[in-house]
N, CA, C and O atoms as a GROMACS GRO file, in nm:
protein
  476
    1UNK      N    1   0.439   3.193  -2.177
    1UNK     CA    2   0.349   3.174  -2.072
    1UNK      C    3   0.207   3.181  -2.124
    1UNK      O    4   0.165   3.275  -2.191
    2UNK      N    5   0.130   3.070  -2.088
    2UNK     CA    6   0.002   3.069  -2.146
    2UNK      C    7  -0.092   3.174  -2.062
    2UNK      O    8  -0.086   3.186  -1.940
    3UNK      N    9  -0.178   3.245  -2.145
    3UNK     CA   10  -0.260   3.344  -2.089
    3UNK      C   11  -0.402   3.318  -2.132
    3UNK      O   12  -0.425   3.282  -2.247
    4UNK      N   13  -0.499   3.334  -2.042
    4UNK     CA   14  -0.635   3.316  -2.074
    4UNK      C   15  -0.724   3.436  -2.083
    4UNK      O   16  -0.707   3.526  -2.001
    5UNK      N   17  -0.812   3.447  -2.170
    5UNK     CA   18  -0.892   3.569  -2.178
    5UNK      C   19  -1.045   3.518  -2.180
    5UNK      O   20  -1.091   3.442  -2.265
    6UNK      N   21  -1.108   3.569  -2.081
    6UNK     CA   22  -1.252   3.536  -2.066
    6UNK      C   23  -1.348   3.633  -2.104
    6UNK      O   24  -1.321   3.753  -2.100
    7UNK      N   25  -1.462   3.587  -2.143
    7UNK     CA   26  -1.570   3.675  -2.181
    7UNK      C   27  -1.711   3.610  -2.172
    7UNK      O   28  -1.724   3.488  -2.179
    8UNK      N   29  -1.817   3.692  -2.156
    8UNK     CA   30  -1.943   3.628  -2.157
    8UNK      C   31  -2.025   3.647  -2.031
    8UNK      O   32  -2.142   3.608  -2.030
    9UNK      N   33  -1.972   3.700  -1.931
    9UNK     CA   34  -2.049   3.720  -1.805
    9UNK      C   35  -2.144   3.827  -1.815
    9UNK      O   36  -2.147   3.898  -1.915
   10UNK      N   37  -2.231   3.845  -1.709
   10UNK     CA   38  -2.331   3.944  -1.715
   10UNK      C   39  -2.443   3.921  -1.620
   10UNK      O   40  -2.434   3.835  -1.532
   11UNK      N   41  -2.552   3.998  -1.634
   11UNK     CA   42  -2.661   3.996  -1.552
   11UNK      C   43  -2.779   3.921  -1.638
   11UNK      O   44  -2.803   3.951  -1.755
   12UNK      N   45  -2.841   3.833  -1.574
   12UNK     CA   46  -2.948   3.760  -1.632
   12UNK      C   47  -3.060   3.733  -1.532
   12UNK      O   48  -3.035   3.720  -1.412
   13UNK      N   49  -3.186   3.725  -1.581
   13UNK     CA   50  -3.291   3.684  -1.483
   13UNK      C   51  -3.292   3.523  -1.466
   13UNK      O   52  -3.245   3.452  -1.555
   14UNK      N   53  -3.341   3.474  -1.360
   14UNK     CA   54  -3.356   3.338  -1.332
   14UNK      C   55  -3.425   3.273  -1.440
   14UNK      O   56  -3.526   3.327  -1.486
   15UNK      N   57  -3.381   3.156  -1.490
   15UNK     CA   58  -3.431   3.078  -1.598
   15UNK      C   59  -3.366   3.123  -1.732
   15UNK      O   60  -3.386   3.056  -1.834
   16UNK      N   61  -3.298   3.222  -1.734
   16UNK     CA   62  -3.228   3.278  -1.852
   16UNK      C   63  -3.103   3.182  -1.887
   16UNK      O   64  -3.081   3.074  -1.830
   17UNK      N   65  -3.025   3.239  -1.991
   17UNK     CA   66  -2.898   3.158  -2.032
   17UNK      C   67  -2.791   3.264  -2.050
   17UNK      O   68  -2.817   3.382  -2.074
   18UNK      N   69  -2.670   3.215  -2.036
   18UNK     CA   70  -2.554   3.286  -2.068
   18UNK      C   71  -2.452   3.185  -2.134
   18UNK      O   72  -2.462   3.064  -2.118
   19UNK      N   73  -2.359   3.239  -2.206
   19UNK     CA   74  -2.259   3.164  -2.262
   19UNK      C   75  -2.122   3.223  -2.228
   19UNK      O   76  -2.097   3.339  -2.262
   20UNK      N   77  -2.035   3.153  -2.166
   20UNK     CA   78  -1.895   3.200  -2.126
   20UNK      C   79  -1.798   3.137  -2.228
   20UNK      O   80  -1.819   3.026  -2.276
   21UNK      N   81  -1.693   3.210  -2.258
   21UNK     CA   82  -1.590   3.154  -2.338
   21UNK      C   83  -1.453   3.199  -2.288
   21UNK      O   84  -1.436   3.306  -2.230
   22UNK      N   85  -1.355   3.109  -2.314
   22UNK     CA   86  -1.222   3.136  -2.263
   22UNK      C   87  -1.120   3.080  -2.368
   22UNK      O   88  -1.124   2.967  -2.417
   23UNK      N   89  -1.028   3.182  -2.394
   23UNK     CA   90  -0.933   3.148  -2.501
   23UNK      C   91  -0.786   3.156  -2.450
   23UNK      O   92  -0.742   3.258  -2.399
   24UNK      N   93  -0.717   3.047  -2.466
   24UNK     CA   94  -0.579   3.049  -2.433
   24UNK      C   95  -0.481   3.106  -2.545
   24UNK      O   96  -0.493   3.076  -2.664
   25UNK      N   97  -0.395   3.180  -2.502
   25UNK     CA   98  -0.295   3.231  -2.604
   25UNK      C   99  -0.159   3.200  -2.553
   25UNK      O  100  -0.143   3.153  -2.440
   26UNK      N  101  -0.055   3.227  -2.638
   26UNK     CA  102   0.076   3.199  -2.616
   26UNK      C  103   0.088   3.050  -2.574
   26UNK      O  104   0.159   3.016  -2.479
   27UNK      N  105   0.018   2.963  -2.645
   27UNK     CA  106   0.014   2.827  -2.612
   27UNK      C  107   0.135   2.748  -2.694
   27UNK      O  108   0.140   2.736  -2.816
   28UNK      N  109   0.228   2.696  -2.600
   28UNK     CA  110   0.325   2.620  -2.674
   28UNK      C  111   0.317   2.463  -2.649
   28UNK      O  112   0.381   2.379  -2.713
   29UNK      N  113   0.238   2.440  -2.557
   29UNK     CA  114   0.218   2.301  -2.517
   29UNK      C  115   0.080   2.254  -2.530
   29UNK      O  116  -0.012   2.336  -2.542
   30UNK      N  117   0.058   2.124  -2.529
   30UNK     CA  118  -0.088   2.074  -2.540
   30UNK      C  119  -0.162   2.097  -2.407
   30UNK      O  120  -0.119   2.048  -2.302
   31UNK      N  121  -0.269   2.169  -2.410
   31UNK     CA  122  -0.345   2.186  -2.295
   31UNK      C  123  -0.421   2.070  -2.257
   31UNK      O  124  -0.508   2.029  -2.334
   32UNK      N  125  -0.399   2.011  -2.146
   32UNK     CA  126  -0.469   1.890  -2.118
   32UNK      C  127  -0.617   1.900  -2.076
   32UNK      O  128  -0.707   1.828  -2.121
   33UNK      N  129  -0.630   1.984  -1.995
   33UNK     CA  130  -0.759   2.019  -1.928
   33UNK      C  131  -0.812   2.162  -1.935
   33UNK      O  132  -0.734   2.250  -1.899
   34UNK      N  133  -0.928   2.195  -1.974
   34UNK     CA  134  -0.975   2.334  -1.959
   34UNK      C  135  -1.114   2.321  -1.887
   34UNK      O  136  -1.182   2.219  -1.899
   35UNK      N  137  -1.150   2.424  -1.814
   35UNK     CA  138  -1.267   2.421  -1.728
   35UNK      C  139  -1.294   2.555  -1.671
   35UNK      O  140  -1.224   2.656  -1.684
   36UNK      N  141  -1.418   2.539  -1.597
   36UNK     CA  142  -1.455   2.661  -1.519
   36UNK      C  143  -1.478   2.618  -1.373
   36UNK      O  144  -1.533   2.513  -1.341
   37UNK      N  145  -1.431   2.710  -1.288
   37UNK     CA  146  -1.467   2.709  -1.156
   37UNK      C  147  -1.546   2.840  -1.116
   37UNK      O  148  -1.552   2.937  -1.192
   38UNK      N  149  -1.609   2.835  -0.989
   38UNK     CA  150  -1.675   2.959  -0.962
   38UNK      C  151  -1.661   2.986  -0.814
   38UNK      O  152  -1.634   2.892  -0.739
   39UNK      N  153  -1.677   3.108  -0.770
   39UNK     CA  154  -1.672   3.148  -0.636
   39UNK      C  155  -1.771   3.246  -0.601
   39UNK      O  156  -1.768   3.359  -0.650
   40UNK      N  157  -1.857   3.209  -0.520
   40UNK     CA  158  -1.961   3.303  -0.475
   40UNK      C  159  -1.927   3.380  -0.349
   40UNK      O  160  -1.846   3.325  -0.274
   41UNK      N  161  -1.973   3.491  -0.314
   41UNK     CA  162  -1.930   3.564  -0.208
   41UNK      C  163  -1.942   3.484  -0.079
   41UNK      O  164  -2.039   3.413  -0.053
   42UNK      N  165  -1.827   3.502   0.006
   42UNK     CA  166  -1.823   3.411   0.123
   42UNK      C  167  -1.809   3.266   0.117
   42UNK      O  168  -1.810   3.201   0.221
   43UNK      N  169  -1.794   3.209   0.002
   43UNK     CA  170  -1.778   3.070  -0.029
   43UNK      C  171  -1.652   3.040  -0.095
   43UNK      O  172  -1.589   3.127  -0.156
   44UNK      N  173  -1.611   2.907  -0.082
   44UNK     CA  174  -1.485   2.863  -0.146
   44UNK      C  175  -1.509   2.849  -0.298
   44UNK      O  176  -1.620   2.837  -0.349
   45UNK      N  177  -1.388   2.851  -0.367
   45UNK     CA  178  -1.402   2.821  -0.506
   45UNK      C  179  -1.436   2.681  -0.532
   45UNK      O  180  -1.381   2.593  -0.465
   46UNK      N  181  -1.526   2.651  -0.629
   46UNK     CA  182  -1.572   2.517  -0.652
   46UNK      C  183  -1.564   2.494  -0.814
   46UNK      O  184  -1.574   2.584  -0.897
   47UNK      N  185  -1.545   2.369  -0.840
   47UNK     CA  186  -1.552   2.329  -0.972
   47UNK      C  187  -1.690   2.333  -1.038
   47UNK      O  188  -1.791   2.295  -0.978
   48UNK      N  189  -1.692   2.375  -1.154
   48UNK     CA  190  -1.828   2.368  -1.230
   48UNK      C  191  -1.826   2.275  -1.328
   48UNK      O  192  -1.915   2.190  -1.326
   49UNK      N  193  -1.736   2.271  -1.423
   49UNK     CA  194  -1.730   2.169  -1.529
   49UNK      C  195  -1.590   2.178  -1.585
   49UNK      O  196  -1.531   2.286  -1.580
   50UNK      N  197  -1.532   2.064  -1.640
   50UNK     CA  198  -1.405   2.057  -1.697
   50UNK      C  199  -1.421   1.955  -1.828
   50UNK      O  200  -1.509   1.870  -1.836
   51UNK      N  201  -1.330   1.977  -1.915
   51UNK     CA  202  -1.314   1.902  -2.041
   51UNK      C  203  -1.174   1.878  -2.073
   51UNK      O  204  -1.090   1.968  -2.074
   52UNK      N  205  -1.147   1.746  -2.102
   52UNK     CA  206  -1.008   1.720  -2.139
   52UNK      C  207  -0.986   1.728  -2.290
   52UNK      O  208  -1.082   1.755  -2.363
   53UNK      N  209  -0.864   1.707  -2.342
   53UNK     CA  210  -0.831   1.723  -2.480
   53UNK      C  211  -0.898   1.619  -2.564
   53UNK      O  212  -0.905   1.635  -2.686
   54UNK      N  213  -0.952   1.502  -2.500
   54UNK     CA  214  -1.025   1.414  -2.559
   54UNK      C  215  -1.175   1.431  -2.570
   54UNK      O  216  -1.248   1.353  -2.630
   55UNK      N  217  -1.216   1.545  -2.506
   55UNK     CA  218  -1.358   1.574  -2.504
   55UNK      C  219  -1.433   1.516  -2.393
   55UNK      O  220  -1.555   1.527  -2.390
   56UNK      N  221  -1.364   1.454  -2.297
   56UNK     CA  222  -1.438   1.395  -2.188
   56UNK      C  223  -1.476   1.509  -2.090
   56UNK      O  224  -1.398   1.600  -2.064
   57UNK      N  225  -1.596   1.497  -2.038
   57UNK     CA  226  -1.646   1.613  -1.947
   57UNK      C  227  -1.674   1.556  -1.814
   57UNK      O  228  -1.691   1.436  -1.791
   58UNK      N  229  -1.677   1.656  -1.722
   58UNK     CA  230  -1.715   1.633  -1.586
   58UNK      C  231  -1.793   1.754  -1.530
   58UNK      O  232  -1.749   1.868  -1.547
   59UNK      N  233  -1.900   1.732  -1.469
   59UNK     CA  234  -1.980   1.843  -1.408
   59UNK      C  235  -2.013   1.838  -1.262
   59UNK      O  236  -2.035   1.733  -1.202
   60UNK      N  237  -2.015   1.956  -1.210
   60UNK     CA  238  -2.063   1.955  -1.070
   60UNK      C  239  -2.200   1.913  -1.064
   60UNK      O  240  -2.273   1.948  -1.157
   61UNK      N  241  -2.252   1.837  -0.962
   61UNK     CA  242  -2.390   1.787  -0.957
   61UNK      C  243  -2.492   1.898  -0.967
   61UNK      O  244  -2.597   1.877  -1.029
   62UNK      N  245  -2.468   2.010  -0.911
   62UNK     CA  246  -2.549   2.132  -0.906
   62UNK      C  247  -2.580   2.195  -1.050
   62UNK      O  248  -2.672   2.275  -1.068
   63UNK      N  249  -2.498   2.151  -1.144
   63UNK     CA  250  -2.515   2.216  -1.268
   63UNK      C  251  -2.549   2.102  -1.388
   63UNK      O  252  -2.573   2.136  -1.504
   64UNK      N  253  -2.548   1.979  -1.347
   64UNK     CA  254  -2.568   1.878  -1.450
   64UNK      C  255  -2.708   1.894  -1.509
   64UNK      O  256  -2.802   1.919  -1.433
   65UNK      N  257  -2.725   1.883  -1.634
   65UNK     CA  258  -2.844   1.894  -1.710
   65UNK      C  259  -2.884   2.043  -1.745
   65UNK      O  260  -2.978   2.073  -1.819
   66UNK      N  261  -2.800   2.133  -1.682
   66UNK     CA  262  -2.838   2.278  -1.722
   66UNK      C  263  -2.718   2.351  -1.786
   66UNK      O  264  -2.734   2.449  -1.859
   67UNK      N  265  -2.587   2.295  -1.755
   67UNK     CA  266  -2.475   2.359  -1.812
   67UNK      C  267  -2.410   2.272  -1.910
   67UNK      O  268  -2.411   2.151  -1.889
   68UNK      N  269  -2.355   2.320  -2.016
   68UNK     CA  270  -2.280   2.229  -2.118
   68UNK      C  271  -2.142   2.293  -2.145
   68UNK      O  272  -2.133   2.410  -2.182
   69UNK      N  273  -2.036   2.214  -2.126
   69UNK     CA  274  -1.908   2.257  -2.144
   69UNK      C  275  -1.844   2.191  -2.278
   69UNK      O  276  -1.843   2.069  -2.291
   70UNK      N  277  -1.792   2.272  -2.370
   70UNK     CA  278  -1.731   2.220  -2.488
   70UNK      C  279  -1.600   2.287  -2.513
   70UNK      O  280  -1.564   2.384  -2.447
   71UNK      N  281  -1.528   2.233  -2.610
   71UNK     CA  282  -1.397   2.279  -2.638
   71UNK      C  283  -1.364   2.272  -2.776
   71UNK      O  284  -1.401   2.175  -2.843
   72UNK      N  285  -1.292   2.373  -2.827
   72UNK     CA  286  -1.241   2.375  -2.958
   72UNK      C  287  -1.082   2.374  -2.954
   72UNK      O  288  -1.015   2.475  -2.933
   73UNK      N  289  -1.036   2.258  -2.976
   73UNK     CA  290  -0.881   2.239  -2.952
   73UNK      C  291  -0.813   2.320  -3.059
   73UNK      O  292  -0.706   2.372  -3.029
   74UNK      N  293  -0.859   2.335  -3.172
   74UNK     CA  294  -0.778   2.420  -3.279
   74UNK      C  295  -0.773   2.561  -3.229
   74UNK      O  296  -0.675   2.631  -3.254
   75UNK      N  297  -0.871   2.605  -3.162
   75UNK     CA  298  -0.884   2.753  -3.116
   75UNK      C  299  -0.832   2.768  -2.979
   75UNK      O  300  -0.823   2.881  -2.931
   76UNK      N  301  -0.795   2.657  -2.908
   76UNK     CA  302  -0.770   2.665  -2.760
   76UNK      C  303  -0.874   2.739  -2.682
   76UNK      O  304  -0.844   2.822  -2.596
   77UNK      N  305  -0.994   2.707  -2.714
   77UNK     CA  306  -1.100   2.782  -2.649
   77UNK      C  307  -1.198   2.670  -2.592
   77UNK      O  308  -1.227   2.563  -2.648
   78UNK      N  309  -1.244   2.719  -2.465
   78UNK     CA  310  -1.351   2.642  -2.394
   78UNK      C  311  -1.475   2.733  -2.386
   78UNK      O  312  -1.468   2.856  -2.373
   79UNK      N  313  -1.582   2.668  -2.395
   79UNK     CA  314  -1.718   2.729  -2.383
   79UNK      C  315  -1.807   2.671  -2.269
   79UNK      O  316  -1.816   2.550  -2.250
   80UNK      N  317  -1.868   2.756  -2.199
   80UNK     CA  318  -1.966   2.699  -2.116
   80UNK      C  319  -2.108   2.766  -2.131
   80UNK      O  320  -2.135   2.881  -2.097
   81UNK      N  321  -2.188   2.682  -2.184
   81UNK     CA  322  -2.324   2.732  -2.206
   81UNK      C  323  -2.418   2.695  -2.080
   81UNK      O  324  -2.441   2.579  -2.045
   82UNK      N  325  -2.464   2.800  -2.023
   82UNK     CA  326  -2.537   2.792  -1.897
   82UNK      C  327  -2.687   2.830  -1.916
   82UNK      O  328  -2.724   2.944  -1.942
   83UNK      N  329  -2.772   2.722  -1.902
   83UNK     CA  330  -2.918   2.743  -1.924
   83UNK      C  331  -2.984   2.727  -1.786
   83UNK      O  332  -2.927   2.680  -1.688
   84UNK      N  333  -3.114   2.773  -1.789
   84UNK     CA  334  -3.195   2.749  -1.668
   84UNK      C  335  -3.120   2.807  -1.542
   84UNK      O  336  -3.114   2.745  -1.436
   85UNK      N  337  -3.064   2.930  -1.563
   85UNK     CA  338  -2.983   2.977  -1.449
   85UNK      C  339  -3.075   3.014  -1.333
   85UNK      O  340  -3.190   3.056  -1.346
   86UNK      N  341  -3.006   2.992  -1.211
   86UNK     CA  342  -3.058   3.010  -1.081
   86UNK      C  343  -2.991   3.119  -1.004
   86UNK      O  344  -2.871   3.141  -1.025
   87UNK      N  345  -3.054   3.184  -0.922
   87UNK     CA  346  -2.983   3.287  -0.830
   87UNK      C  347  -2.862   3.219  -0.758
   87UNK      O  348  -2.762   3.288  -0.738
   88UNK      N  349  -2.864   3.100  -0.722
   88UNK     CA  350  -2.745   3.027  -0.664
   88UNK      C  351  -2.632   3.012  -0.758
   88UNK      O  352  -2.520   2.980  -0.716
   89UNK      N  353  -2.654   3.031  -0.875
   89UNK     CA  354  -2.544   3.034  -0.967
   89UNK      C  355  -2.458   3.166  -0.979
   89UNK      O  356  -2.352   3.172  -1.041
   90UNK      N  357  -2.516   3.263  -0.916
   90UNK     CA  358  -2.434   3.385  -0.904
   90UNK      C  359  -2.304   3.372  -0.841
   90UNK      O  360  -2.293   3.323  -0.729
   91UNK      N  361  -2.205   3.414  -0.908
   91UNK     CA  362  -2.061   3.389  -0.871
   91UNK      C  363  -1.962   3.453  -0.976
   91UNK      O  364  -2.001   3.491  -1.086
   92UNK      N  365  -1.841   3.462  -0.936
   92UNK     CA  366  -1.730   3.499  -1.027
   92UNK      C  367  -1.691   3.363  -1.085
   92UNK      O  368  -1.660   3.271  -1.010
   93UNK      N  369  -1.692   3.350  -1.216
   93UNK     CA  370  -1.648   3.219  -1.287
   93UNK      C  371  -1.514   3.247  -1.341
   93UNK      O  372  -1.485   3.346  -1.409
   94UNK      N  373  -1.425   3.145  -1.302
   94UNK     CA  374  -1.285   3.152  -1.338
   94UNK      C  375  -1.253   3.035  -1.443
   94UNK      O  376  -1.293   2.921  -1.419
   95UNK      N  377  -1.189   3.059  -1.547
   95UNK     CA  378  -1.149   2.969  -1.644
   95UNK      C  379  -1.006   2.913  -1.602
   95UNK      O  380  -0.921   2.986  -1.550
   96UNK      N  381  -0.988   2.781  -1.627
   96UNK     CA  382  -0.864   2.711  -1.590
   96UNK      C  383  -0.809   2.635  -1.702
   96UNK      O  384  -0.884   2.572  -1.776
   97UNK      N  385  -0.688   2.636  -1.717
   97UNK     CA  386  -0.623   2.557  -1.826
   97UNK      C  387  -0.509   2.482  -1.764
   97UNK      O  388  -0.434   2.546  -1.691
   98UNK      N  389  -0.485   2.357  -1.782
   98UNK     CA  390  -0.386   2.276  -1.721
   98UNK      C  391  -0.297   2.222  -1.828
   98UNK      O  392  -0.349   2.158  -1.919
   99UNK      N  393  -0.183   2.240  -1.827
   99UNK     CA  394  -0.076   2.189  -1.916
   99UNK      C  395   0.041   2.124  -1.856
   99UNK      O  396   0.071   2.152  -1.740
  100UNK      N  397   0.110   2.037  -1.926
  100UNK     CA  398   0.238   1.973  -1.868
  100UNK      C  399   0.348   2.018  -1.951
  100UNK      O  400   0.339   2.025  -2.073
  101UNK      N  401   0.459   2.049  -1.880
  101UNK     CA  402   0.579   2.080  -1.939
  101UNK      C  403   0.701   2.028  -1.868
  101UNK      O  404   0.732   2.069  -1.756
  102UNK      N  405   0.766   1.943  -1.929
  102UNK     CA  406   0.886   1.877  -1.866
  102UNK      C  407   0.845   1.800  -1.728
  102UNK      O  408   0.915   1.801  -1.627
  103UNK      N  409   0.724   1.734  -1.741
  103UNK     CA  410   0.679   1.660  -1.642
  103UNK      C  411   0.621   1.724  -1.533
  103UNK      O  412   0.575   1.659  -1.439
  104UNK      N  413   0.617   1.855  -1.538
  104UNK     CA  414   0.560   1.943  -1.442
  104UNK      C  415   0.420   1.993  -1.475
  104UNK      O  416   0.398   2.030  -1.591
  105UNK      N  417   0.329   1.997  -1.386
  105UNK     CA  418   0.199   2.044  -1.418
  105UNK      C  419   0.185   2.195  -1.379
  105UNK      O  420   0.227   2.240  -1.273
  106UNK      N  421   0.123   2.268  -1.477
  106UNK     CA  422   0.097   2.408  -1.475
  106UNK      C  423  -0.049   2.428  -1.466
  106UNK      O  424  -0.120   2.365  -1.545
  107UNK      N  425  -0.102   2.506  -1.384
  107UNK     CA  426  -0.236   2.556  -1.377
  107UNK      C  427  -0.245   2.707  -1.409
  107UNK      O  428  -0.186   2.790  -1.340
  108UNK      N  429  -0.309   2.734  -1.502
  108UNK     CA  430  -0.334   2.887  -1.540
  108UNK      C  431  -0.476   2.926  -1.522
  108UNK      O  432  -0.569   2.861  -1.569
  109UNK      N  433  -0.492   3.036  -1.451
  109UNK     CA  434  -0.633   3.080  -1.429
  109UNK      C  435  -0.659   3.214  -1.498
  109UNK      O  436  -0.573   3.302  -1.505
  110UNK      N  437  -0.771   3.222  -1.544
  110UNK     CA  438  -0.828   3.353  -1.607
  110UNK      C  439  -0.855   3.454  -1.504
  110UNK      O  440  -0.850   3.425  -1.385
  111UNK      N  441  -0.888   3.583  -1.550
  111UNK     CA  442  -0.913   3.688  -1.447
  111UNK      C  443  -1.052   3.676  -1.382
  111UNK      O  444  -1.080   3.745  -1.284
  112UNK      N  445  -1.135   3.594  -1.431
  112UNK     CA  446  -1.278   3.581  -1.379
  112UNK      C  447  -1.365   3.683  -1.446
  112UNK      O  448  -1.331   3.795  -1.484
  113UNK      N  449  -1.486   3.626  -1.456
  113UNK     CA  450  -1.604   3.699  -1.504
  113UNK      C  451  -1.721   3.689  -1.415
  113UNK      O  452  -1.746   3.581  -1.362
  114UNK      N  453  -1.792   3.788  -1.395
  114UNK     CA  454  -1.904   3.788  -1.300
  114UNK      C  455  -2.025   3.752  -1.368
  114UNK      O  456  -2.057   3.802  -1.476
  115UNK      N  457  -2.100   3.658  -1.301
  115UNK     CA  458  -2.234   3.623  -1.352
  115UNK      C  459  -2.314   3.646  -1.244
  115UNK      O  460  -2.284   3.601  -1.134
  116UNK      N  461  -2.427   3.720  -1.264
  116UNK     CA  462  -2.536   3.752  -1.164
  116UNK      C  463  -2.671   3.709  -1.214
  116UNK      O  464  -2.714   3.744  -1.323
  117UNK      N  465  -2.737   3.632  -1.131
  117UNK     CA  466  -2.860   3.584  -1.179
  117UNK      C  467  -2.975   3.650  -1.084
  117UNK      O  468  -2.970   3.625  -0.964
  118UNK      N  469  -3.063   3.720  -1.126
  118UNK     CA  470  -3.154   3.792  -1.039
  118UNK      C  471  -3.282   3.697  -1.031
  118UNK      O  472  -3.312   3.620  -1.123
  119UNK      N  473  -3.350   3.708  -0.920
  119UNK     CA  474  -3.466   3.623  -0.895
  119UNK      C  475  -3.596   3.697  -0.946
  119UNK      O  476  -3.706   3.642  -0.935
   0.00000   0.00000   0.00000
């Protein structure tokens, strides 16, 4: 069973930067997609950024130009560099790993890490 360990959240002032990381362990299959979602209080979980095994990335419009997602396939680790943070970025950030086994898709979520941006 793939497990995800997240780190890097915290409190930062507006305009500051944080770097999140997420490492998958107990990996027996190729992880197709890794990424981050976030959920702010009273709001639905939304995608922030994803990266596939080929390095192709997708970003939410709200973070384009400020956040950068990258992946180290050898380490099964994904990184989210967050710059120019805004109070609206305050949320719990969840890591996601997607893999395929016997033609079935499996989505594995991390425990979440809190990011708080003060104005």
